[in-house]
Tab-separated table of C-alpha atoms in Angstrom:
chain	number	residue	atom	x	y	z
A	25	MET	CA	-15.673	-8.661	7.464
A	26	ASN	CA	-16.265	-4.940	7.094
A	27	SER	CA	-12.965	-4.275	8.862
A	28	ASP	CA	-11.167	-6.600	6.444
A	29	ARG	CA	-12.591	-4.697	3.483
A	30	ILE	CA	-11.442	-1.366	4.919
A	31	THR	CA	-7.957	-2.772	5.527
A	32	LEU	CA	-7.695	-4.149	1.985
A	33	PHE	CA	-9.011	-0.881	0.532
A	34	ILE	CA	-6.354	1.131	2.358
A	35	LEU	CA	-3.557	-1.217	1.263
A	36	CYS	CA	-4.781	-1.072	-2.341
A	37	LEU	CA	-4.970	2.723	-2.108
A	38	ILE	CA	-1.364	2.802	-0.903
A	39	THR	CA	-0.418	0.602	-3.864
A	40	PHE	CA	-2.244	3.012	-6.190
A	41	PHE	CA	-0.218	5.962	-4.912
A	42	GLY	CA	2.947	3.883	-4.909
A	43	MET	CA	2.775	3.411	-8.664
A	44	SER	CA	1.840	7.032	-9.424
A	45	GLY	CA	5.391	8.386	-9.323
A	46	SER	CA	5.991	8.087	-13.057
A	47	THR	CA	2.529	7.511	-14.513
A	48	LEU	CA	1.097	10.735	-13.096
A	49	LEU	CA	3.880	12.969	-14.415
A	50	GLY	CA	4.361	11.519	-17.897
A	51	PRO	CA	1.829	13.806	-19.637
A	52	VAL	CA	3.252	17.011	-18.105
A	53	LEU	CA	6.983	16.426	-18.677
A	54	PRO	CA	7.048	18.548	-21.870
A	55	THR	CA	5.550	21.512	-19.969
A	56	ILE	CA	8.312	21.365	-17.331
A	57	VAL	CA	11.128	22.123	-19.779
A	58	GLU	CA	10.613	25.877	-20.128
A	59	PRO	CA	9.701	26.845	-16.516
A	60	LEU	CA	12.775	25.090	-15.133
A	61	ASN	CA	14.999	26.293	-17.976
A	62	THR	CA	16.090	22.771	-18.888
A	63	SER	CA	16.052	20.479	-21.931
A	64	ARG	CA	13.929	17.589	-23.128
A	65	GLU	CA	16.809	15.201	-22.515
A	66	ALA	CA	17.385	16.410	-18.952
A	67	VAL	CA	13.733	16.524	-17.943
A	68	GLY	CA	13.603	12.743	-18.236
A	69	LEU	CA	15.799	12.608	-15.141
A	70	ILE	CA	12.703	13.503	-13.114
A	71	LEU	CA	11.541	9.929	-13.702
A	72	ALA	CA	14.968	8.269	-13.806
A	73	VAL	CA	16.140	9.652	-10.437
A	74	TYR	CA	12.864	8.571	-8.859
A	75	THR	CA	13.117	5.021	-10.227
A	76	LEU	CA	16.773	4.697	-9.231
A	77	SER	CA	16.030	5.860	-5.681
A	78	THR	CA	13.081	3.482	-5.395
A	79	ALA	CA	15.193	0.513	-6.519
A	80	LEU	CA	18.035	1.319	-4.111
A	81	PHE	CA	15.900	2.024	-1.067
A	82	THR	CA	13.637	-0.964	-1.699
A	83	LEU	CA	16.626	-3.140	-0.849
A	84	VAL	CA	17.608	-0.970	2.125
A	85	ILE	CA	14.129	-0.902	3.639
A	86	GLY	CA	13.630	-4.551	2.811
A	87	SER	CA	16.648	-5.455	4.926
A	88	ILE	CA	14.939	-4.109	8.073
A	89	THR	CA	11.302	-4.822	7.231
A	90	ASP	CA	11.211	-8.147	9.031
A	91	ARG	CA	12.754	-6.775	12.231
A	92	ILE	CA	10.498	-3.740	12.737
A	93	ASN	CA	6.727	-3.397	13.011
A	94	HIS	CA	5.461	-2.755	9.502
A	95	LYS	CA	3.345	0.271	10.407
A	96	LYS	CA	6.383	1.985	11.946
A	97	ILE	CA	7.932	2.000	8.476
A	98	LEU	CA	4.825	2.448	6.343
A	99	ILE	CA	3.350	5.502	8.106
A	100	PRO	CA	6.540	7.646	7.887
A	101	CYS	CA	6.936	6.646	4.215
A	102	LEU	CA	3.412	7.854	3.440
A	103	ILE	CA	4.085	11.156	5.196
A	104	VAL	CA	7.458	11.694	3.470
A	105	ASN	CA	5.863	10.963	0.089
A	106	GLY	CA	3.181	13.594	0.726
A	107	LEU	CA	5.634	16.197	1.997
A	108	SER	CA	7.886	15.546	-1.014
A	109	GLY	CA	4.972	16.285	-3.331
A	110	MET	CA	4.336	19.539	-1.501
A	111	ALA	CA	8.030	20.486	-1.680
A	112	ALA	CA	8.181	19.663	-5.404
A	113	PHE	CA	5.315	22.078	-6.003
A	114	PHE	CA	7.543	24.919	-4.783
A	115	ALA	CA	10.736	23.787	-6.600
A	116	THR	CA	12.314	26.531	-8.708
A	117	ASP	CA	15.050	24.643	-10.559
A	118	LEU	CA	15.707	21.162	-11.878
A	119	THR	CA	18.496	20.322	-9.422
A	120	LEU	CA	16.262	20.938	-6.421
A	121	LEU	CA	13.397	19.026	-8.019
A	122	LEU	CA	15.659	16.029	-8.681
A	123	PHE	CA	16.791	16.028	-5.052
A	124	ILE	CA	13.170	16.064	-3.898
A	125	ARG	CA	12.277	13.262	-6.294
A	126	PHE	CA	15.146	11.179	-4.938
A	127	ILE	CA	13.736	11.593	-1.433
A	128	GLN	CA	10.262	10.742	-2.700
A	129	GLY	CA	11.559	7.572	-4.339
A	130	SER	CA	12.965	6.426	-1.001
A	131	ALA	CA	9.504	6.820	0.540
A	132	VAL	CA	7.753	4.871	-2.198
A	133	ALA	CA	10.318	2.113	-1.709
A	134	GLY	CA	8.630	1.489	1.639
A	135	MET	CA	5.042	1.968	0.508
A	136	THR	CA	4.632	-0.538	-2.317
A	137	PRO	CA	6.487	-3.593	-0.898
A	138	LEU	CA	5.061	-3.125	2.597
A	139	ALA	CA	1.490	-2.952	1.315
A	140	MET	CA	2.136	-6.198	-0.539
A	141	THR	CA	3.824	-7.818	2.482
A	142	MET	CA	0.952	-6.810	4.779
A	143	ILE	CA	-1.560	-8.387	2.392
A	144	GLY	CA	0.534	-11.556	2.529
A	145	GLY	CA	0.429	-11.507	6.327
A	146	LEU	CA	-3.269	-10.749	6.666
A	147	TYR	CA	-4.695	-13.210	4.134
A	148	SER	CA	-4.111	-16.833	3.189
A	149	GLY	CA	-5.298	-19.379	0.654
A	150	LYS	CA	-7.971	-18.256	-1.804
A	151	GLN	CA	-8.513	-15.055	0.178
A	152	ARG	CA	-4.879	-14.103	-0.462
A	153	ILE	CA	-5.313	-14.621	-4.212
A	154	HIS	CA	-8.491	-12.538	-4.060
A	155	ALA	CA	-6.665	-9.773	-2.169
A	156	MET	CA	-3.741	-9.813	-4.613
A	157	GLY	CA	-6.263	-9.619	-7.443
A	158	ARG	CA	-7.711	-6.472	-5.882
A	159	ARG	CA	-4.162	-5.106	-5.561
A	160	SER	CA	-3.581	-5.772	-9.272
A	161	ILE	CA	-6.844	-3.988	-10.060
A	162	SER	CA	-5.671	-0.916	-8.135
A	163	ILE	CA	-2.488	-0.901	-10.240
A	164	ALA	CA	-4.532	-1.235	-13.426
A	165	ILE	CA	-6.852	1.578	-12.357
A	166	GLY	CA	-3.765	3.718	-11.877
A	167	ALA	CA	-2.552	2.844	-15.372
A	168	VAL	CA	-5.896	4.001	-16.773
A	169	PHE	CA	-6.625	7.135	-14.740
A	170	LEU	CA	-3.346	8.573	-13.435
A	171	PRO	CA	-2.234	10.002	-16.816
A	172	PHE	CA	-5.584	11.798	-17.059
A	173	ILE	CA	-5.322	13.087	-13.490
A	174	GLY	CA	-1.791	14.363	-14.069
A	175	GLY	CA	-2.669	15.921	-17.414
A	176	SER	CA	-5.770	17.610	-16.015
A	177	MET	CA	-3.920	19.076	-13.037
A	178	GLY	CA	-1.147	20.171	-15.386
A	179	VAL	CA	-3.588	22.524	-17.096
A	180	PHE	CA	-3.279	24.801	-14.045
A	181	GLY	CA	0.529	24.685	-14.090
A	182	TRP	CA	3.464	22.295	-14.523
A	183	ASN	CA	3.856	21.875	-10.754
A	184	PHE	CA	0.216	21.232	-9.794
A	185	PRO	CA	0.328	17.430	-10.361
A	186	PHE	CA	2.863	17.155	-7.521
A	187	LEU	CA	0.133	18.232	-5.088
A	188	PHE	CA	-1.650	14.950	-5.821
A	189	TYR	CA	0.993	13.156	-3.764
A	190	CYS	CA	-0.014	15.188	-0.682
A	191	LEU	CA	-3.053	12.925	-0.366
A	192	THR	CA	-0.856	10.233	1.173
A	193	ILE	CA	-0.649	12.349	4.347
A	194	PRO	CA	-4.345	11.905	5.269
A	195	ILE	CA	-4.037	8.269	4.203
A	196	ALA	CA	-1.205	7.913	6.735
A	197	ILE	CA	-3.428	9.346	9.462
A	198	VAL	CA	-6.215	6.885	8.648
A	199	ALA	CA	-3.731	4.015	8.412
A	200	VAL	CA	-2.497	4.687	11.968
A	201	PHE	CA	-5.910	3.747	13.333
A	202	ALA	CA	-7.323	1.422	10.659
A	203	LEU	CA	-4.432	-0.874	9.717
A	204	PRO	CA	-3.520	-3.815	11.949
A	205	GLU	CA	0.098	-4.761	12.604
A	206	THR	CA	1.195	-7.758	10.544
A	207	ASN	CA	4.768	-8.427	11.639
A	208	PRO	CA	4.744	-11.295	14.182
A	209	GLU	CA	6.056	-10.425	17.638
A	210	GLU	CA	8.737	-13.102	17.511
A	211	PHE	CA	10.321	-11.464	14.468
A	212	THR	CA	10.349	-7.822	15.577
A	213	GLY	CA	13.565	-6.619	17.145
A	214	LYS	CA	15.333	-9.684	15.751
A	215	ALA	CA	19.082	-9.448	16.290
A	216	THR	CA	20.268	-12.092	13.851
A	217	ILE	CA	21.711	-11.047	10.527
A	218	GLU	CA	18.917	-11.287	7.978
A	219	LEU	CA	21.277	-11.177	4.997
A	220	THR	CA	22.419	-14.727	5.658
A	221	ASP	CA	18.802	-15.911	5.810
A	222	ILE	CA	18.005	-14.178	2.528
A	223	LYS	CA	21.011	-15.757	0.814
A	224	GLU	CA	19.838	-19.167	1.961
A	225	ALA	CA	16.302	-18.445	0.755
A	226	LEU	CA	17.575	-17.399	-2.686
A	227	LYS	CA	19.161	-20.840	-3.067
A	228	ASP	CA	15.621	-22.184	-3.182
A	229	PHE	CA	14.678	-22.446	-6.852
A	230	ARG	CA	11.094	-21.431	-6.148
A	231	VAL	CA	12.154	-18.154	-4.552
A	232	SER	CA	14.818	-17.178	-7.103
A	233	TYR	CA	12.685	-18.167	-10.093
A	234	THR	CA	9.643	-16.249	-8.851
A	235	ILE	CA	11.845	-13.181	-8.373
A	236	PHE	CA	13.098	-13.614	-11.943
A	237	LEU	CA	9.499	-13.662	-13.190
A	238	SER	CA	9.067	-10.182	-11.691
A	239	PHE	CA	11.902	-9.032	-13.964
A	240	ALA	CA	10.382	-10.819	-16.958
A	241	ILE	CA	6.898	-9.333	-16.659
A	242	ALA	CA	8.332	-5.816	-16.253
A	243	PHE	CA	10.558	-6.289	-19.301
A	244	LEU	CA	7.632	-7.419	-21.455
A	245	LEU	CA	5.403	-4.619	-20.159
A	246	TYR	CA	7.887	-1.911	-21.082
A	247	SER	CA	8.375	-3.349	-24.577
A	248	VAL	CA	4.732	-2.420	-25.155
A	249	ILE	CA	4.524	0.847	-23.197
A	250	ILE	CA	7.599	2.325	-24.879
A	251	TYR	CA	7.295	1.150	-28.481
A	252	VAL	CA	3.582	0.701	-29.272
A	253	PRO	CA	3.087	4.514	-29.244
A	254	PHE	CA	5.594	4.682	-32.123
A	255	ILE	CA	3.372	2.343	-34.138
A	256	LEU	CA	0.313	4.441	-33.340
A	257	GLU	CA	2.096	7.635	-34.367
A	258	ASP	CA	3.897	6.351	-37.468
A	259	SER	CA	1.137	4.173	-38.891
A	260	PHE	CA	-2.039	5.902	-37.741
A	261	ASP	CA	-0.970	9.507	-37.001
A	262	PHE	CA	-1.948	9.297	-33.332
A	263	THR	CA	-1.051	12.180	-31.056
A	264	SER	CA	0.588	11.521	-27.691
A	265	GLN	CA	-2.800	12.022	-26.039
A	266	GLY	CA	-4.387	9.525	-28.394
A	267	ALA	CA	-1.609	7.024	-27.722
A	268	GLY	CA	-2.203	7.442	-23.994
A	269	ILE	CA	-5.896	6.679	-24.440
A	270	ALA	CA	-5.018	3.613	-26.516
A	271	LEU	CA	-2.618	2.304	-23.885
A	272	SER	CA	-5.322	2.717	-21.257
A	273	LEU	CA	-7.120	-0.191	-22.947
A	274	ARG	CA	-4.425	-2.422	-21.492
A	275	GLY	CA	-5.275	-1.226	-17.995
A	276	ALA	CA	-8.989	-1.725	-18.547
A	277	SER	CA	-8.376	-5.291	-19.694
A	278	VAL	CA	-6.203	-5.987	-16.636
A	279	ILE	CA	-9.008	-4.795	-14.358
A	280	VAL	CA	-11.546	-7.164	-15.911
A	281	VAL	CA	-9.311	-10.238	-15.849
A	282	ALA	CA	-7.619	-9.620	-12.470
A	283	SER	CA	-11.045	-9.279	-10.856
A	284	GLN	CA	-11.615	-12.946	-11.756
A	285	ALA	CA	-8.406	-14.175	-10.106
A	286	ARG	CA	-10.204	-15.981	-7.312
A	287	LYS	CA	-12.503	-17.825	-9.714
A	288	LEU	CA	-9.544	-18.834	-11.889
A	289	SER	CA	-7.712	-20.142	-8.815
A	290	GLU	CA	-10.635	-22.430	-8.023
A	291	ILE	CA	-10.377	-24.077	-11.451
A	292	TYR	CA	-6.676	-24.007	-12.368
A	293	SER	CA	-3.339	-23.989	-10.543
A	294	GLU	CA	-1.447	-20.687	-10.436
A	295	HIS	CA	1.216	-22.033	-12.813
A	296	ILE	CA	-1.303	-22.998	-15.471
A	297	VAL	CA	-2.867	-19.533	-15.301
A	298	MET	CA	0.505	-17.743	-15.358
A	299	SER	CA	1.809	-19.885	-18.214
A	300	ALA	CA	-1.312	-19.111	-20.236
A	301	GLY	CA	-0.970	-15.443	-19.308
A	302	PHE	CA	2.620	-15.230	-20.526
A	303	GLY	CA	1.608	-17.039	-23.701
A	304	LEU	CA	-1.277	-14.652	-24.322
A	305	LEU	CA	0.679	-11.442	-23.842
A	306	SER	CA	3.594	-12.839	-25.878
A	307	ALA	CA	1.191	-13.630	-28.718
A	308	ALA	CA	-0.101	-10.055	-28.518
A	309	ILE	CA	3.451	-8.672	-28.704
A	310	ALA	CA	4.214	-10.927	-31.673
A	311	GLY	CA	1.206	-9.511	-33.496
A	312	PHE	CA	2.232	-5.833	-33.383
A	313	PRO	CA	4.561	-5.974	-36.433
A	314	PHE	CA	1.651	-7.187	-38.541
A	315	VAL	CA	-1.133	-4.787	-37.534
A	316	ASN	CA	-2.448	-2.519	-40.279
A	317	THR	CA	-5.635	-1.150	-38.721
A	318	VAL	CA	-6.472	0.722	-35.518
A	319	PRO	CA	-9.025	-1.903	-34.338
A	320	SER	CA	-6.477	-4.704	-34.668
A	321	THR	CA	-3.960	-2.685	-32.649
A	322	PHE	CA	-6.566	-2.082	-29.956
A	323	LEU	CA	-7.395	-5.793	-29.910
A	324	LEU	CA	-3.742	-6.702	-29.311
A	325	LEU	CA	-3.564	-4.193	-26.455
A	326	LEU	CA	-6.646	-5.792	-24.892
A	327	LEU	CA	-5.120	-9.267	-25.261
A	328	PHE	CA	-1.866	-8.066	-23.728
A	329	GLY	CA	-3.766	-6.607	-20.782
A	330	ALA	CA	-5.697	-9.850	-20.341
A	331	GLY	CA	-2.461	-11.828	-20.196
A	332	PHE	CA	-0.977	-9.364	-17.723
A	333	GLY	CA	-4.115	-9.590	-15.584
A	334	MET	CA	-3.774	-13.381	-15.499
A	335	ILE	CA	-0.167	-13.211	-14.330
A	336	GLN	CA	0.027	-10.351	-11.834
A	337	PRO	CA	-2.232	-11.505	-8.956
A	338	PHE	CA	-0.905	-15.068	-9.074
A	339	LEU	CA	2.730	-13.972	-9.295
A	340	THR	CA	2.448	-11.663	-6.274
A	341	THR	CA	0.657	-14.419	-4.372
A	342	LEU	CA	3.357	-16.914	-5.323
A	343	ILE	CA	6.239	-14.833	-3.933
A	344	ILE	CA	4.383	-14.629	-0.615
A	345	GLN	CA	3.815	-18.389	-0.587
A	346	VAL	CA	7.427	-19.372	-1.270
A	347	SER	CA	9.051	-16.775	1.024
A	348	PRO	CA	10.114	-17.888	4.529
A	349	SER	CA	7.788	-16.090	6.948
A	350	ASN	CA	10.614	-14.589	9.027
A	351	ILE	CA	12.156	-12.764	6.019
A	352	MET	CA	9.090	-12.249	3.864
A	353	GLY	CA	9.573	-8.477	3.747
A	354	GLY	CA	13.170	-8.799	2.560
A	355	ILE	CA	12.272	-11.259	-0.202
A	356	VAL	CA	9.325	-9.131	-1.326
A	357	SER	CA	11.644	-6.118	-1.492
A	358	ILE	CA	14.032	-7.993	-3.801
A	359	PHE	CA	11.015	-9.126	-5.836
A	360	ASN	CA	9.944	-5.497	-6.294
A	361	THR	CA	13.502	-4.338	-7.023
A	362	MET	CA	13.682	-6.798	-9.909
A	363	LYS	CA	10.629	-5.074	-11.357
A	364	TYR	CA	12.522	-1.789	-11.511
A	365	ILE	CA	15.546	-3.544	-12.984
A	366	GLY	CA	13.310	-5.003	-15.689
A	367	GLN	CA	11.989	-1.523	-16.437
A	368	THR	CA	15.576	-0.290	-16.766
A	369	VAL	CA	16.927	-3.172	-18.834
A	370	ALA	CA	14.046	-3.256	-21.351
A	371	PRO	CA	14.661	0.143	-22.998
A	372	SER	CA	18.428	-0.470	-22.973
A	373	VAL	CA	18.348	-3.915	-24.588
A	374	LEU	CA	15.503	-3.185	-26.979
A	375	GLY	CA	17.106	0.136	-27.879
A	376	ILE	CA	20.179	-1.784	-29.076
A	377	VAL	CA	17.913	-4.092	-31.084
A	378	LEU	CA	16.271	-1.039	-32.679
A	379	PHE	CA	19.674	0.497	-33.487
A	380	TYR	CA	20.855	-2.569	-35.400
A	381	PHE	CA	17.544	-3.754	-36.844
A	382	ASN	CA	14.084	-2.143	-36.833
A	383	MET	CA	10.895	-1.709	-34.803
A	384	ASP	CA	9.481	-5.074	-35.891
A	385	MET	CA	12.518	-6.894	-34.520
A	386	ILE	CA	11.879	-5.375	-31.083
A	387	PHE	CA	8.519	-7.102	-30.849
A	388	ILE	CA	9.883	-10.338	-32.310
A	389	VAL	CA	12.695	-10.509	-29.739
A	390	SER	CA	10.361	-9.579	-26.889
A	391	SER	CA	7.722	-12.124	-27.905
A	392	ILE	CA	10.301	-14.935	-28.187
A	393	PHE	CA	11.483	-14.100	-24.685
A	394	GLY	CA	7.873	-14.164	-23.491
A	395	PHE	CA	7.103	-17.545	-25.073
A	396	ILE	CA	10.232	-19.021	-23.470
A	397	ILE	CA	9.041	-17.739	-20.094
A	398	ALA	CA	5.564	-19.195	-20.684
A	399	LEU	CA	7.049	-22.611	-21.448
A	400	SER	CA	9.405	-22.503	-18.475
A	401	VAL	CA	6.577	-21.605	-16.076
A	402	TYR	CA	4.643	-24.644	-17.268
A	403	LEU	CA	7.622	-27.023	-17.180
A	404	THR	CA	8.768	-25.997	-13.690
A	405	LYS	CA	5.367	-26.132	-11.999
A	406	ALA	CA	6.085	-29.481	-10.330
A	407	ARG	CA	9.041	-28.008	-8.413
A	408	PHE	CA	6.693	-25.559	-6.666
A	409	TYR	CA	4.636	-28.323	-5.115
A	410	GLU	CA	7.508	-29.552	-2.982
A	411	THR	CA	7.314	-29.102	0.777
A	412	ASN	CA	7.279	-25.418	1.689
A	413	HIS	CA	9.718	-23.854	4.166
């Protein structure tokens, strides 16, 4: 049992570092402009290049995940991520930094999905839901603390936050000895073309719909992360630091609710919980155009986080359940890629809405989308109880 806890802790720690690529650096982006002799518009590429690389290489790595021992991919990715952080610390111009960030994104593309896939291989039933809940908590902890870590390290210099990534090197060393191998022997070294298997799996409604839900939750999340700070600044004169503290309430709420995932699973089916979660966060989004006090804004952020905490552990468990075991890594990679696509589409689509209408319409459109998703999750639940693969 103690060994299982150590394994889960390491996988959650890898997840924590996997989501730190953008969250850690957000607070220090303004301080990078002058040292690298660039502009505010261009400095955003530090995040965009990273996200693009992660999305691309998630698919590439996912295509080989089910044919190679997982640790043989995960360990090098952890090391490359750490070395990239060290290299970024010494970068002297934006072009070099962007190249390093592209390399780092390719490493993270192996870290996050593989940690999730290994949890799926090591746990089953209620224990899997519990483990995915702990994974969601590690993500929420990152959402709360990583901006503070990055901002605090940035006090010493714009490049100091990059050193934080170097910690994945000792994690890799520990993982070599502490993590078990999860890829079954019969699947490693497989010579058949996995792409055909994945195409067949995507014809299964359960697989394709669950992957779509990854897009949906990311889209709804970014509608809050991007545009709620504008409300806080315009209506309540919040600084960027104050807005960051306010948004951390969402992460705190996720931690509380996600920690109860196992108990919720013992009372309700995953689709009931997810449907309620989508409904709750959509209701929170719908309320933002009508807030006129700071406490009411904070309350909506807490409700949004609660809804997110209800969805995340069950959604990640669901994609493991519906994926064929021989191509689980490939399906999980597509699942994670859709998250990055959702993060890319949200600012583009909602930016068009803002251009033609106003800030209130952004939340109205987003909440309608969320309520439709909530209803569809509830109405399609019966199709997920068909015979598994």
